[in-house]
Short mmCIF file of C-alpha atoms and ligand atoms in Angstrom, two decimals:
data_model
loop_
_atom_site.label_atom_id
_atom_site.label_comp_id
_atom_site.label_asym_id
_atom_site.label_seq_id
_atom_site.Cartn_x
_atom_site.Cartn_y
_atom_site.Cartn_z
CA MET A 293 -35.40 -18.37 8.42
CA PRO A 294 -33.19 -20.37 6.00
CA GLU A 295 -30.15 -22.06 7.52
CA ARG A 296 -26.89 -20.07 7.67
CA THR A 297 -23.25 -21.14 7.57
CA LEU A 298 -19.87 -19.45 7.89
CA VAL A 299 -17.48 -19.89 4.95
CA LEU A 300 -13.85 -18.74 4.94
CA ILE A 301 -11.58 -18.65 1.93
CA LYS A 302 -8.31 -19.28 3.72
CA PRO A 303 -5.05 -17.37 3.01
CA ASP A 304 -3.95 -19.92 0.36
CA GLY A 305 -7.14 -19.34 -1.62
CA VAL A 306 -6.63 -15.57 -1.58
CA LYS A 307 -2.91 -15.89 -2.50
CA ARG A 308 -3.69 -18.32 -5.33
CA GLN A 309 -6.37 -15.95 -6.71
CA LEU A 310 -9.11 -18.56 -6.32
CA ILE A 311 -11.65 -16.21 -4.68
CA GLY A 312 -13.75 -16.01 -7.83
CA GLU A 313 -13.51 -19.73 -8.60
CA ILE A 314 -14.61 -20.67 -5.07
CA ILE A 315 -17.46 -18.15 -4.91
CA ARG A 316 -18.63 -19.23 -8.39
CA ARG A 317 -19.07 -22.81 -7.18
CA LEU A 318 -21.07 -21.71 -4.13
CA GLU A 319 -23.26 -19.25 -6.03
CA GLN A 320 -23.95 -21.69 -8.85
CA LYS A 321 -25.52 -24.01 -6.26
CA ASN A 322 -27.97 -21.16 -5.63
CA LEU A 323 -26.64 -20.48 -2.15
CA ARG A 324 -27.01 -16.80 -1.21
CA ILE A 325 -24.12 -14.71 0.11
CA ILE A 326 -25.70 -12.53 2.83
CA GLY A 327 -22.43 -11.10 4.20
CA ILE A 328 -18.88 -10.89 2.84
CA LYS A 329 -15.59 -9.21 3.82
CA MET A 330 -11.81 -9.46 3.48
CA MET A 331 -10.22 -9.74 6.92
CA LYS A 332 -7.08 -10.99 8.67
CA PHE A 333 -7.10 -13.30 11.71
CA ASP A 334 -5.28 -12.20 14.83
CA SER A 335 -4.05 -14.67 17.44
CA ALA A 336 -7.15 -14.40 19.66
CA LEU A 337 -9.59 -14.91 16.79
CA ALA A 338 -7.64 -17.99 15.63
CA ASP A 339 -7.91 -19.51 19.13
CA ASP A 340 -11.66 -18.71 19.30
CA HIS A 341 -12.54 -19.92 15.82
CA TYR A 342 -10.45 -23.10 16.16
CA SER A 343 -11.09 -23.62 19.90
CA GLU A 344 -11.81 -27.34 19.38
CA HIS A 345 -8.30 -27.78 17.89
CA VAL A 346 -6.22 -25.70 20.35
CA GLY A 347 -3.68 -28.09 21.94
CA LYS A 348 -3.68 -30.62 19.08
CA ASP A 349 -0.34 -31.40 17.44
CA PHE A 350 -1.31 -29.71 14.17
CA TYR A 351 -2.67 -26.55 15.80
CA PRO A 352 0.56 -24.45 15.79
CA ALA A 353 0.93 -24.96 12.01
CA LEU A 354 -2.78 -24.31 11.46
CA LYS A 355 -2.62 -21.10 13.52
CA ASP A 356 0.53 -19.82 11.75
CA PHE A 357 -1.20 -20.47 8.43
CA ILE A 358 -4.58 -18.93 9.22
CA ILE A 359 -3.01 -15.69 10.53
CA SER A 360 -0.49 -15.54 7.64
CA GLY A 361 -2.56 -13.39 5.29
CA PRO A 362 -6.01 -12.08 4.49
CA CYS A 363 -9.04 -14.35 4.25
CA ILE A 364 -12.47 -13.85 2.73
CA ALA A 365 -15.23 -14.37 5.31
CA MET A 366 -18.78 -15.01 4.14
CA VAL A 367 -22.14 -15.99 5.54
CA LEU A 368 -24.21 -18.11 3.19
CA GLU A 369 -27.88 -18.80 3.45
CA GLY A 370 -30.04 -21.48 1.86
CA ARG A 371 -31.90 -24.74 2.41
CA GLU A 372 -29.69 -27.20 4.36
CA CYS A 373 -26.74 -24.96 3.52
CA ILE A 374 -24.44 -26.37 6.23
CA ILE A 375 -24.29 -29.91 4.80
CA THR A 376 -24.58 -28.58 1.25
CA VAL A 377 -21.49 -26.38 1.67
CA ARG A 378 -19.57 -29.20 3.41
CA ASN A 379 -20.31 -31.44 0.41
CA ILE A 380 -19.17 -28.76 -2.06
CA ILE A 381 -15.96 -28.26 0.01
CA GLY A 382 -15.04 -31.96 0.27
CA ASN A 383 -13.03 -34.01 2.77
CA THR A 384 -10.65 -32.22 5.17
CA ASP A 385 -7.67 -33.98 3.53
CA PRO A 386 -7.68 -32.97 -0.14
CA VAL A 387 -6.16 -36.34 -1.04
CA ASN A 388 -9.43 -37.93 0.09
CA ALA A 389 -11.72 -35.18 -1.26
CA LEU A 390 -13.74 -36.31 -4.26
CA PRO A 391 -13.11 -34.80 -7.67
CA GLY A 392 -15.81 -32.17 -8.23
CA SER A 393 -15.40 -30.78 -4.71
CA ILE A 394 -13.39 -27.61 -4.08
CA ARG A 395 -10.66 -29.41 -2.12
CA GLY A 396 -10.82 -32.38 -4.50
CA ASP A 397 -10.23 -30.21 -7.54
CA LEU A 398 -8.04 -27.39 -6.24
CA ALA A 399 -6.05 -28.40 -3.12
CA LEU A 400 -3.46 -30.99 -2.11
CA GLU A 401 -2.33 -30.19 1.46
CA VAL A 402 -4.28 -30.80 4.70
CA THR A 403 -3.37 -27.48 6.32
CA GLN A 404 -3.57 -25.42 3.14
CA ASN A 405 -6.96 -26.75 2.08
CA LEU A 406 -8.42 -23.47 0.80
CA ILE A 407 -11.74 -23.18 2.59
CA HIS A 408 -13.65 -23.54 5.84
CA GLY A 409 -17.34 -24.28 6.32
CA SER A 410 -19.21 -24.64 9.62
CA ASP A 411 -19.80 -28.31 10.48
CA SER A 412 -23.14 -28.05 12.36
CA SER A 413 -25.83 -25.52 13.24
CA ALA A 414 -24.35 -25.15 16.74
CA THR A 415 -20.94 -24.43 15.20
CA ALA A 416 -22.41 -21.94 12.72
CA GLU A 417 -24.17 -20.10 15.56
CA LYS A 418 -20.86 -19.87 17.43
CA GLU A 419 -18.75 -18.93 14.38
CA ILE A 420 -20.87 -16.36 12.53
CA PRO A 421 -20.79 -13.71 15.33
CA LEU A 422 -16.98 -13.98 15.51
CA PHE A 423 -16.85 -12.41 12.03
CA PHE A 424 -20.10 -10.49 11.44
CA SER A 425 -22.42 -8.23 13.40
CA PRO A 426 -26.15 -8.62 12.66
CA GLN A 427 -26.04 -5.27 10.79
CA GLU A 428 -23.53 -6.72 8.32
CA LEU A 429 -25.86 -9.55 7.25
CA PHE A 430 -28.55 -9.08 4.58
CA SER A 431 -30.88 -12.03 4.85
CA THR A 432 -32.81 -13.16 1.79
CA SER A 433 -35.83 -13.48 4.05
CA SER A 434 -35.74 -9.81 5.13
CA PRO A 435 -37.66 -7.12 3.15
CA ASP A 436 -34.50 -5.33 1.92
P1 IDP B 295 -12.63 -29.10 8.39
O1 IDP B 295 -11.99 -27.81 7.96
O2 IDP B 295 -12.81 -30.04 7.23
O3 IDP B 295 -13.90 -28.90 9.18
P2 IDP B 295 -11.35 -29.77 10.94
O4 IDP B 295 -11.18 -31.15 11.46
O5 IDP B 295 -12.36 -28.89 11.59
O6 IDP B 295 -11.60 -29.85 9.36
O7 IDP B 295 -9.92 -29.07 11.03
C1 IDP B 295 -9.79 -27.67 10.83
C2 IDP B 295 -8.62 -27.41 9.93
O8 IDP B 295 -7.43 -27.83 10.59
C3 IDP B 295 -8.64 -28.21 8.62
O9 IDP B 295 -9.41 -27.60 7.61
C4 IDP B 295 -7.17 -28.23 8.27
O10 IDP B 295 -6.78 -26.99 7.69
C5 IDP B 295 -6.53 -28.38 9.64
N1 IDP B 295 -6.30 -29.79 10.00
C6 IDP B 295 -7.22 -30.68 10.44
N2 IDP B 295 -6.68 -31.88 10.68
C7 IDP B 295 -5.38 -31.75 10.39
C8 IDP B 295 -4.26 -32.66 10.45
O11 IDP B 295 -4.39 -33.83 10.81
N3 IDP B 295 -3.06 -32.16 10.07
C9 IDP B 295 -2.89 -30.86 9.66
N4 IDP B 295 -3.93 -29.97 9.60
C10 IDP B 295 -5.14 -30.41 9.96
MG1 MG B 296 -14.13 -27.98 11.02
#
């Protein structure tokens, strides 16, 4: 099975009407979207998804932001898609993200940095089921 990763267009990306621009960049790389939905974080999902950051000084601001409005959640599939998506996204701080990356071209703030991508296969395996049931995913390697 090809590798899978969780991608979120964060509330700033939805508000700024960058959904199409962000998806265009991912699809043009020939990554496959195998699941997609608009959804809103609640408090519990924020704490689960960002469990590694709960308790850090920036977490209250991150949590307020991620629950502030709807997100687009997606599962992408493709060869080495975890590192590939991370490269397309760019550095966590948009100031340090290279031009050509999503954060490098389109964002300026560390909290409001437009997009999330899983950082490892273990993380992807933890994150994907928080947003999608198996029935909501349409793998490119399945017959339909
Ligand atoms: P990532 O999104 O590039 O994987 P992480 O370190 O996993 O970065 O942090 C998750 C999110 O938390 C970041 O995307 C960003 O929105 C926010 N964040 C991370 N570090 C900071 C910080 O030092 N100040 C403010 N927000 C931060
Ligand atoms: Mg991360």
